[in-house]
Amino acid sequence: MSTLRLILGDQLHRLHSWCKEPSPDTIIVMMEVRSETDYVRHHIQKVACIFAAMRAFAHELRDLGHRVEYIRINDPHNKQSITANLSALITTHKITRVEYQEPDEWRVDEALRNWSSKAGVETHCVSTEHFYTGRYELRDVFGKRTRYVMEHYYRWMRKRFNVLMEDGENPTGGKWNYDASNREPWPGDHNVPPLWHPHNDLTEIVHDITTAKVVTIGTIDASDVPWPITRAQALDQLEAFISHALPLFGKYQDAMVANTNPSAWYLYHSRLSFALNTKMLTPMEVVDRVETWWHNEGTPETLSAVEGFIRQILGWREYIRGIYWSEMPAYASVNFLDQTKPLPSWYWTGATRMNCMRSVITQSLEHAYAHHIQRLMITGVFAMMAEVDPIEVDEWYLGIYIDAFEWVEMPNVRGMSQWADGGKVSTKPYACGGNYINKMSNYCKGCEYTVSKKEEGDACPFNALYWHFINRNQRVLQNNHRTAFATATLRKMKNEDRIALLQRAQWILDHLEEV
Ligand code: FAD
Ligand code: DLZ
Ligand code: SF4
């Protein structure tokens, strides 16, 4: 009797019960496969770091005494798909039972379920033991409601897991949410903490990826990669974040800095999403560690940072996962605003004259990273206001970011940034003009366009596109109490002003490749 246990590239959970007791009858299999490297064009840092973390994890498991079958991308017997490799291994090792952990992506879940029904051996799916909540708990909490309000879920989570609570009922410090104090632009008069950097040499892995001819985007300094690839490194990254960045995380959470400043693009963000999403860290240990820090070393002033950070993980991350599983597979084709334009080609190069877009895109190509507001309010808002097809927007986000896995990427992109679900995730679309970007960043200072202008040839494209977006979607927006003021303002505008704005917007939409 032999059991085969599959561990995927985002299931590197050292504390999982599978890792505890090695058994001579159990083989753990991990595989680098084209079905996973090729479903979108990924950033080279993402593929390299996933392979590196998988190889390091296999190594650790062997050290613990487990039997591990590791299939590398260039191994001649690699069938290049998860299910084809599983079928081959069943024959080679006379396997009678296959076990796998719940895949986080619908695509892989479906493929494994279909394969299981005709695998010819017993199959069994177990929990990843990673998230706070089960796949369908959010759906049960919201029941028949059509909107899922994150704050509602977050408070329920705080109480249920007794996080930042006094007497189990009241929030620590008296308030559930300190978001209002988390909206300051970065003054630029002090240094942000140095980039946490483990100096991983991934030259061999990048060579393997190149030899396999996997098509990737972005750049990498292969001898010096700044992402964690082991649990020990991830824990070190967490500690560095808590000591150096956490106290100012809240205050500058929404601020943005141009990437011409080589050490400020990440500001006070943790960059922990890769470690979390590959499960090198559990969300519980991150939240516990941050809460403990606050109890031991925090001050009343740092409570807003701690609450803000915990909200991202205990609130947003679990909520987003719940949305994904409640709404899939229909969610992958929602397009409420009927957007059909192609993504401008400069999303893949950064070759645009708009400084904010150029800066965020080149930063993303260089670092496989942008923080939340850069993803939401720069590249996300522009794509929505430029009427881009959400499928193309999805593919871009899923490929370019080191932390991108569909379960977290898709609700953030379709729901939050593109309003393609018509308001299930976000009560209103995140449309904005240049003023918001100017307030929260230093992008406009280095831009060819003038942020205060609206209709002229050198006017900031965000301004006219904003009004065009409001005009085009008037019927939906006028009935939403959070956007009705914008439609009313548009109606009150002088005719000639409105016409000039809409003409400028139309020119931009017709010349998207040139802006
Ligand atoms: P921090 O700002 O330090 O936050 C701490 C942690 O909170 C993150 O590591 C992450 O695990 C969690 N978190 C914060 N916001 C969210 C959120 N909205 N949804 C889920 N978790 C959150 N996050 C991904 O992990 N993968 C994605 O593919 C992804 N795509 C996104 C696409 C768009 C359009 C937008 C607007 C957001 C997306 N996010 C995604 C959410 C968020 O931007 C990233 O989690 C965050 O920028 C990661 O950087 P960080 O680790 O420095 O985060
Ligand atoms: C993202 C990714 C990539 C690029 N390559 C692999 C791989 O070769 N082998 C693997 O097991 N996982 C990889 N992954 C992560 C998977 O896409 C992810 O595990 C599934 O989509 C489930 O979330
Ligand atoms: Fe972006 Fe407009 Fe500012 Fe230029 S002026 S950086 S396009 S917001």
XYZ file of C-alpha atoms and ligand atoms in Angstrom:
599
model
C 0.000 0.000 0.000
C 1.495 3.334 -1.022
C 0.053 6.784 -0.665
C 1.014 9.728 -2.835
C 0.598 13.204 -1.344
C 0.619 16.189 -3.689
C 1.992 19.533 -2.492
C 1.484 22.489 -4.850
C 3.782 25.487 -5.259
C 1.610 27.640 -2.994
C 1.242 24.994 -0.267
C 4.644 25.297 1.408
C 3.223 25.026 4.930
C 5.854 23.622 7.292
C 3.382 23.436 10.185
C 0.862 21.354 8.194
C 0.045 18.017 9.823
C 1.455 16.206 6.742
C 4.922 17.467 7.637
C 4.936 16.014 11.154
C 5.325 12.239 10.859
C 7.288 10.784 7.938
C 6.010 7.387 6.815
C 7.829 4.834 4.632
C 4.521 4.139 2.804
C 3.959 7.751 1.833
C 5.593 9.635 -1.015
C 5.249 13.398 -1.193
C 5.293 14.754 -4.749
C 6.093 18.289 -5.835
C 6.408 19.322 -9.458
C 7.446 22.245 -11.613
C 5.082 22.120 -14.591
C 4.248 24.090 -17.717
C 0.529 23.949 -16.964
C 1.278 26.237 -13.998
C 4.008 28.391 -15.507
C 2.079 29.080 -18.728
C -1.570 29.857 -17.839
C -0.578 33.548 -17.992
C 2.746 35.294 -18.655
C 4.258 35.493 -15.160
C 6.941 37.781 -13.832
C 10.328 36.047 -13.834
C 10.730 36.784 -10.105
C 7.432 35.002 -9.404
C 8.353 31.804 -11.271
C 11.919 31.786 -9.934
C 10.888 32.388 -6.321
C 8.121 29.773 -6.433
C 10.517 27.179 -7.841
C 13.216 28.172 -5.327
C 10.793 27.978 -2.414
C 9.452 24.619 -3.664
C 12.978 23.188 -3.982
C 13.943 24.461 -0.519
C 10.745 23.006 0.957
C 11.395 19.593 -0.643
C 14.883 19.706 0.836
C 13.518 20.452 4.311
C 11.001 17.615 4.050
C 13.744 15.167 3.079
C 15.806 16.361 6.061
C 12.809 15.540 8.254
C 12.828 11.983 6.873
C 10.010 12.228 4.292
C 10.189 10.422 0.937
C 9.932 13.209 -1.650
C 9.583 12.857 -5.401
C 10.522 16.250 -6.874
C 10.004 16.801 -10.604
C 12.016 19.677 -12.040
C 10.892 21.710 -15.036
C 13.531 20.162 -17.334
C 13.326 16.555 -16.110
C 12.860 14.320 -19.186
C 10.053 12.272 -17.566
C 8.097 15.457 -16.616
C 4.681 15.292 -18.331
C 4.264 19.055 -17.658
C 0.828 18.868 -16.074
C -0.135 18.080 -12.501
C -2.635 15.371 -13.361
C -0.508 13.709 -16.071
C 2.413 13.472 -13.650
C 0.146 12.042 -10.946
C -1.128 9.359 -13.327
C 2.434 8.409 -14.295
C 3.542 8.218 -10.657
C 0.615 5.934 -9.769
C 1.998 3.379 -12.205
C 5.682 3.804 -11.354
C 5.235 3.578 -7.593
C 2.210 1.255 -7.484
C 0.199 3.902 -5.681
C -3.174 2.909 -4.195
C -4.246 6.258 -2.720
C -3.663 9.885 -3.724
C -4.157 12.754 -1.297
C -4.048 16.456 -2.070
C -4.640 19.674 -0.177
C -7.510 21.972 -1.232
C -6.102 23.971 -4.166
C -6.725 27.687 -3.750
C -7.552 28.236 -7.409
C -10.812 27.060 -8.938
C -9.005 25.980 -12.136
C -6.718 23.533 -10.323
C -9.446 22.403 -7.950
C -11.659 21.501 -10.892
C -8.828 19.727 -12.747
C -7.998 17.599 -9.696
C -11.638 16.793 -9.004
C -12.188 15.672 -12.609
C -9.007 13.664 -12.592
C -9.922 12.023 -9.257
C -13.163 10.656 -10.673
C -11.236 8.595 -13.208
C -7.864 8.132 -11.498
C -8.492 4.457 -10.759
C -7.248 4.822 -7.172
C -8.742 6.164 -3.989
C -8.374 9.961 -3.722
C -8.844 12.273 -0.783
C -8.741 16.072 -0.418
C -7.651 17.643 2.893
C -7.496 21.174 4.259
C -4.405 23.319 3.699
C -4.694 24.241 7.413
C -3.727 27.779 6.430
C -6.710 30.135 6.508
C -8.778 31.210 9.480
C -12.010 30.336 7.699
C -13.276 27.575 5.424
C -13.946 28.179 1.733
C -17.690 28.750 2.135
C -17.947 30.420 5.531
C -18.361 33.925 4.128
C -21.312 32.746 2.056
C -22.887 31.320 5.196
C -22.279 34.532 7.181
C -23.877 36.786 4.537
C -26.663 34.386 3.605
C -28.937 35.833 0.928
C -27.520 39.382 0.996
C -26.409 40.663 -2.418
C -23.611 42.875 -1.081
C -20.796 41.612 1.078
C -19.660 44.421 3.378
C -16.096 43.735 4.506
C -16.408 45.676 7.761
C -19.269 43.396 8.844
C -17.165 40.294 8.193
C -14.119 41.818 9.848
C -15.964 42.538 13.116
C -17.388 39.052 13.096
C -13.826 37.691 12.627
C -12.422 39.874 15.404
C -14.989 38.505 17.843
C -14.818 34.938 16.637
C -11.029 34.733 16.898
C -10.758 37.148 19.807
C -8.282 39.446 18.064
C -7.737 42.974 19.445
C -10.711 42.555 21.764
C -11.443 43.490 25.338
C -13.671 41.051 27.255
C -14.416 39.236 24.001
C -17.087 41.817 23.029
C -15.531 45.277 22.676
C -12.717 46.358 20.379
C -9.391 47.235 21.998
C -9.106 51.016 22.314
C -12.864 51.481 21.845
C -12.917 51.637 18.026
C -13.191 48.845 15.469
C -11.488 50.714 12.675
C -8.900 53.495 12.561
C -8.892 53.901 8.785
C -9.657 57.612 8.953
C -6.221 58.265 10.507
C -4.477 56.191 7.816
C -4.570 58.574 4.896
C -1.519 60.806 5.016
C 0.742 61.495 2.062
C 4.414 60.753 2.663
C 6.220 64.018 3.499
C 9.512 62.685 2.103
C 11.554 64.196 4.909
C 12.702 60.967 6.545
C 14.094 57.637 5.385
C 11.867 54.617 5.073
C 13.296 51.396 6.568
C 15.842 49.668 4.315
C 14.397 47.012 2.005
C 14.348 43.641 3.789
C 16.609 41.569 1.582
C 17.748 37.943 2.050
C 20.186 38.062 -0.929
C 19.037 34.783 -2.472
C 21.114 33.530 -5.375
C 18.688 31.984 -7.888
C 21.050 31.851 -10.866
C 20.624 28.101 -11.374
C 16.845 28.308 -11.237
C 16.667 31.209 -13.672
C 18.904 29.177 -15.985
C 16.470 26.232 -15.739
C 13.506 28.500 -16.516
C 15.291 30.011 -19.507
C 16.378 26.600 -20.811
C 12.768 25.408 -20.546
C 11.781 28.450 -22.671
C 9.110 29.585 -20.213
C 7.974 33.012 -21.436
C 8.146 35.541 -18.591
C 7.881 39.294 -18.070
C 9.854 41.719 -15.927
C 13.455 41.663 -14.782
C 15.483 39.907 -12.091
C 18.924 40.255 -10.579
C 19.281 36.478 -10.318
C 22.238 36.538 -7.940
C 20.497 38.774 -5.406
C 16.738 38.230 -5.137
C 14.902 40.140 -2.378
C 12.093 37.665 -1.575
C 11.963 34.940 1.092
C 12.205 31.350 -0.135
C 12.146 29.516 3.222
C 10.029 29.754 6.335
C 13.086 30.907 8.315
C 13.560 33.797 5.911
C 9.855 34.628 5.979
C 9.895 34.775 9.783
C 12.898 37.067 9.574
C 11.020 39.305 7.132
C 8.084 39.455 9.551
C 10.326 40.479 12.444
C 12.056 43.137 10.325
C 8.670 44.574 9.360
C 7.457 44.702 12.971
C 10.640 46.351 14.248
C 11.153 48.888 11.484
C 7.959 49.606 9.552
C 4.838 48.630 11.497
C 4.594 51.755 13.670
C 4.218 53.947 10.560
C 2.311 51.396 8.460
C -1.077 52.954 9.132
C -0.182 56.592 8.725
C 1.333 56.200 5.236
C -0.652 53.175 4.067
C -2.262 55.093 1.184
C 0.756 57.225 0.235
C 2.654 56.674 -3.018
C 6.195 57.596 -4.045
C 7.675 57.606 -7.555
C 10.177 54.829 -8.205
C 12.850 57.369 -9.072
C 13.334 57.239 -5.302
C 14.998 53.788 -5.196
C 14.227 53.076 -1.549
C 10.753 54.407 -0.952
C 8.447 52.686 -3.434
C 7.400 50.095 -0.804
C 7.168 52.731 1.981
C 5.991 51.027 5.208
C 4.311 48.026 3.594
C 5.339 44.578 4.755
C 5.905 42.795 1.388
C 4.743 39.678 3.267
C 2.110 38.682 0.690
C 4.436 36.256 -1.137
C 5.352 34.442 2.091
C 1.693 34.367 3.136
C 0.260 33.242 -0.193
C 2.791 30.431 -0.611
C 1.927 29.504 3.000
C 5.463 29.823 4.334
C 3.719 31.856 7.050
C 0.242 31.381 8.468
C -2.073 34.380 8.802
C -2.667 33.430 12.452
C 0.989 33.619 13.383
C 1.407 36.977 11.636
C -1.649 38.441 13.377
C -0.687 36.921 16.767
C 2.869 38.216 16.519
C 1.690 41.755 15.648
C -0.902 41.771 18.421
C 1.652 40.490 20.950
C 4.109 43.186 19.857
C 1.460 45.796 20.526
C 0.644 44.422 23.969
C 4.356 44.356 24.891
C 5.848 47.341 23.112
C 3.021 49.292 21.496
C 1.708 52.689 22.494
C -1.780 54.203 22.108
C -0.446 55.966 18.966
C 0.592 52.683 17.316
C -2.819 51.059 17.832
C -4.101 52.490 14.539
C -1.153 50.924 12.669
C -1.647 47.577 14.385
C -5.409 47.567 13.821
C -4.908 48.663 10.193
C -2.400 45.892 9.522
C -4.441 43.196 11.251
C -7.515 44.323 9.299
C -5.662 43.591 6.039
C -5.002 40.001 7.017
C -7.806 38.964 9.352
C -10.323 41.092 7.449
C -9.524 41.722 3.809
C -7.546 38.580 3.006
C -10.102 36.137 4.456
C -13.011 38.167 3.065
C -11.519 38.201 -0.445
C -11.000 34.440 -0.342
C -14.587 33.986 0.807
C -15.839 36.094 -2.119
C -13.808 34.003 -4.562
C -15.281 30.700 -3.431
C -18.811 32.075 -3.072
C -18.827 33.514 -6.571
C -16.719 31.197 -8.719
C -16.853 30.130 -11.490
C -19.326 32.846 -12.620
C -17.067 35.556 -11.187
C -14.435 34.919 -13.885
C -16.754 36.414 -16.504
C -18.495 39.273 -14.691
C -18.320 42.507 -16.705
C -21.018 44.729 -15.208
C -19.855 47.893 -16.960
C -19.616 46.191 -20.373
C -16.005 47.075 -20.989
C -14.413 45.702 -24.138
C -11.281 47.703 -25.000
C -7.856 45.997 -25.109
C -5.306 46.747 -22.405
C -2.900 49.409 -23.771
C 0.334 47.684 -24.810
C 2.370 49.968 -22.532
C 1.001 48.128 -19.473
C 3.645 45.533 -20.423
C 6.498 48.040 -20.869
C 5.775 51.228 -18.938
C 6.189 53.297 -22.111
C 3.552 55.950 -21.403
C 3.901 59.699 -20.849
C 1.782 59.624 -17.675
C 4.301 59.658 -14.857
C 2.077 57.863 -12.328
C 1.375 54.995 -14.711
C 4.975 54.833 -15.960
C 6.293 54.783 -12.417
C 3.954 52.075 -11.094
C 4.355 49.885 -14.180
C 8.155 50.108 -14.296
C 8.286 49.498 -10.541
C 6.099 46.411 -11.040
C 8.299 45.141 -13.884
C 11.454 45.714 -11.822
C 10.227 44.455 -8.446
C 7.156 42.256 -9.168
C 5.505 44.419 -6.531
C 3.285 47.447 -6.090
C 1.433 48.260 -2.915
C -2.321 48.267 -2.590
C -3.063 51.885 -3.484
C -0.731 51.767 -6.487
C -2.600 48.679 -7.757
C -6.017 50.125 -6.978
C -5.836 53.855 -7.664
C -3.254 54.027 -10.466
C -3.190 50.997 -12.784
C -6.616 49.772 -11.659
C -8.513 53.054 -11.938
C -6.961 53.877 -15.305
C -7.935 50.490 -16.789
C -11.500 50.885 -15.521
C -11.872 54.458 -16.801
C -10.288 53.407 -20.130
C -13.036 50.779 -20.515
C -10.623 47.854 -20.645
C -12.029 44.331 -20.787
C -11.692 42.849 -17.262
C -10.280 39.606 -18.708
C -7.230 41.508 -19.971
C -6.914 43.388 -16.685
C -7.026 40.100 -14.776
C -4.291 38.562 -16.913
C -2.007 41.502 -16.286
C -2.412 41.470 -12.507
C -2.201 37.686 -12.312
C 1.106 37.686 -14.162
C 2.978 40.690 -12.909
C 2.838 40.444 -9.107
C 4.866 37.988 -7.082
C 1.899 37.426 -4.764
C -0.717 36.942 -7.486
C -2.847 33.812 -7.255
C -6.300 33.881 -8.752
C -8.230 33.471 -5.475
C -6.882 36.809 -4.213
C -6.144 38.575 -7.492
C -9.583 38.162 -9.074
C -11.891 39.616 -6.390
C -9.434 42.483 -5.936
C -9.312 43.182 -9.659
C -12.865 42.472 -10.800
C -14.593 43.406 -7.575
C -12.565 46.166 -6.042
C -10.645 47.819 -8.859
C -12.876 47.348 -11.945
C -16.329 47.275 -10.316
C -17.029 44.457 -12.751
C -19.263 42.679 -10.222
C -21.567 45.713 -9.975
C -20.938 46.294 -6.296
C -20.694 42.969 -4.479
C -17.276 43.869 -3.041
C -17.157 47.622 -3.249
C -20.072 49.966 -2.662
C -18.850 52.318 -5.393
C -16.351 52.294 -8.249
C -12.919 53.657 -7.360
C -12.857 56.268 -10.139
C -10.718 59.378 -9.577
C -9.235 62.407 -11.280
C -5.636 63.607 -11.038
C -6.295 65.560 -7.835
C -6.424 62.447 -5.688
C -3.165 61.161 -7.176
C -1.521 64.540 -6.690
C -2.611 64.640 -3.054
C -1.336 61.162 -2.211
C 1.910 61.014 -4.235
C 4.760 62.912 -5.834
C 3.983 61.578 -9.327
C 2.465 64.740 -10.756
C 5.596 66.814 -10.093
C 7.529 64.804 -12.687
C 4.746 64.509 -15.270
C 4.479 65.890 -18.814
C 0.782 66.448 -18.147
C -0.614 69.187 -15.919
C -2.769 67.881 -13.135
C -4.790 71.083 -12.751
C -5.807 71.143 -16.435
C -8.873 69.339 -17.750
C -9.499 69.711 -21.473
C -6.268 70.918 -23.064
C -3.821 68.673 -24.949
C -1.458 68.642 -21.965
C -4.228 68.140 -19.372
C -3.966 65.169 -17.024
C -5.782 62.269 -18.757
C -7.289 61.092 -15.468
C -9.419 64.270 -15.283
C -11.338 63.942 -18.537
C -11.530 60.148 -18.223
C -13.099 60.548 -14.795
C -15.956 62.672 -16.147
C -16.353 60.427 -19.146
C -16.684 57.462 -16.780
C -19.338 59.278 -14.729
C -21.177 60.289 -17.902
C -21.093 56.819 -19.442
C -22.320 55.102 -16.269
C -24.743 57.805 -15.133
C -27.736 55.555 -14.889
C -26.083 53.252 -12.374
C -24.174 55.914 -10.474
C -27.025 58.369 -9.917
C -28.890 55.755 -7.877
C -25.918 55.070 -5.616
C -25.790 57.447 -2.652
C -21.959 57.371 -2.694
C -21.712 58.533 -6.315
C -24.894 60.555 -6.843
C -23.011 63.796 -6.103
C -20.730 63.174 -9.105
C -23.578 62.660 -11.552
C -25.311 65.751 -10.125
C -22.117 67.821 -10.577
C -21.812 66.632 -14.161
C -25.401 67.659 -14.880
C -24.837 71.100 -13.348
C -21.740 71.706 -15.471
C -21.974 74.310 -18.242
C -22.756 72.594 -21.535
C -19.590 73.783 -23.266
C -17.409 72.607 -20.351
C -19.010 69.182 -20.346
C -18.671 68.870 -24.116
C -14.999 69.905 -24.003
C -14.259 67.366 -21.261
C -16.036 64.546 -23.049
C -14.293 65.407 -26.324
C -10.912 65.341 -24.623
C -11.810 61.979 -23.052
C -12.898 60.581 -26.403
C -9.596 61.650 -27.944
C -7.732 59.849 -25.145
C -9.846 56.714 -25.572
C -9.209 56.762 -29.318
C -5.459 57.247 -28.811
C -4.786 55.098 -25.728
C -1.504 53.822 -27.158
C -0.166 57.392 -27.381
C -1.012 58.898 -23.978
P 0.637 45.107 3.227
O 0.132 46.423 2.825
O 1.825 45.051 4.092
O -0.578 44.308 3.902
C -0.366 43.145 4.696
C -1.050 41.940 4.122
O -2.446 42.112 4.114
C -0.684 41.588 2.702
O 0.530 40.882 2.647
C -1.869 40.749 2.260
O -1.703 39.406 2.621
C -3.013 41.328 3.071
N -3.853 42.206 2.244
C -3.840 43.547 2.206
N -4.801 44.004 1.380
C -5.408 42.922 0.872
C -6.464 42.732 -0.052
N -7.108 43.759 -0.627
N -6.802 41.473 -0.375
C -6.185 40.413 0.188
N -5.181 40.536 1.073
C -4.804 41.767 1.405
N -2.957 40.703 -2.969
C -2.399 39.501 -3.153
O -1.933 38.891 -2.190
N -2.334 38.944 -4.383
C -2.826 39.564 -5.488
O -2.769 39.046 -6.584
C -3.409 40.862 -5.323
N -3.880 41.551 -6.389
C -4.436 42.791 -6.193
C -4.946 43.475 -7.309
C -5.531 44.714 -7.133
C -6.115 45.433 -8.305
C -5.609 45.280 -5.849
C -6.255 46.598 -5.660
C -5.101 44.611 -4.758
C -4.514 43.361 -4.907
N -3.997 42.648 -3.811
C -3.450 41.407 -4.014
C -4.143 43.148 -2.450
C -2.949 43.997 -1.944
O -2.673 45.001 -2.870
C -1.713 43.139 -1.708
O -2.029 42.075 -0.843
C -0.588 43.947 -1.059
O -0.273 45.042 -1.864
C 0.634 43.077 -0.849
O 1.694 43.838 -0.364
P 2.163 43.778 1.159
O 2.427 42.367 1.539
O 3.274 44.753 1.288
O 0.866 44.257 1.898
C 2.235 29.998 -9.803
C 2.909 28.669 -9.950
C 3.902 28.491 -10.908
C 4.383 29.607 -11.767
N 4.479 27.291 -11.096
C 4.095 26.239 -10.333
C 4.628 24.939 -10.552
O 5.446 24.717 -11.435
N 4.208 23.934 -9.752
C 3.268 24.118 -8.782
O 2.935 23.155 -8.071
N 2.733 25.332 -8.583
C 3.117 26.387 -9.327
N 2.546 27.604 -9.155
C 1.484 27.734 -8.136
C 0.181 27.110 -8.659
O -0.263 27.817 -9.796
C -0.854 27.102 -7.534
O -0.448 26.163 -6.608
C -2.215 26.717 -8.000
O -2.688 27.614 -8.927
C -3.227 26.621 -6.850
O -3.382 27.871 -6.224
Fe -0.729 60.953 -13.384
Fe -2.131 63.083 -14.189
Fe -0.424 63.326 -12.179
Fe 0.472 62.935 -14.657
S -0.638 64.710 -13.920
S 1.186 61.931 -12.809
S -1.088 61.588 -15.492
S -2.257 62.073 -12.203
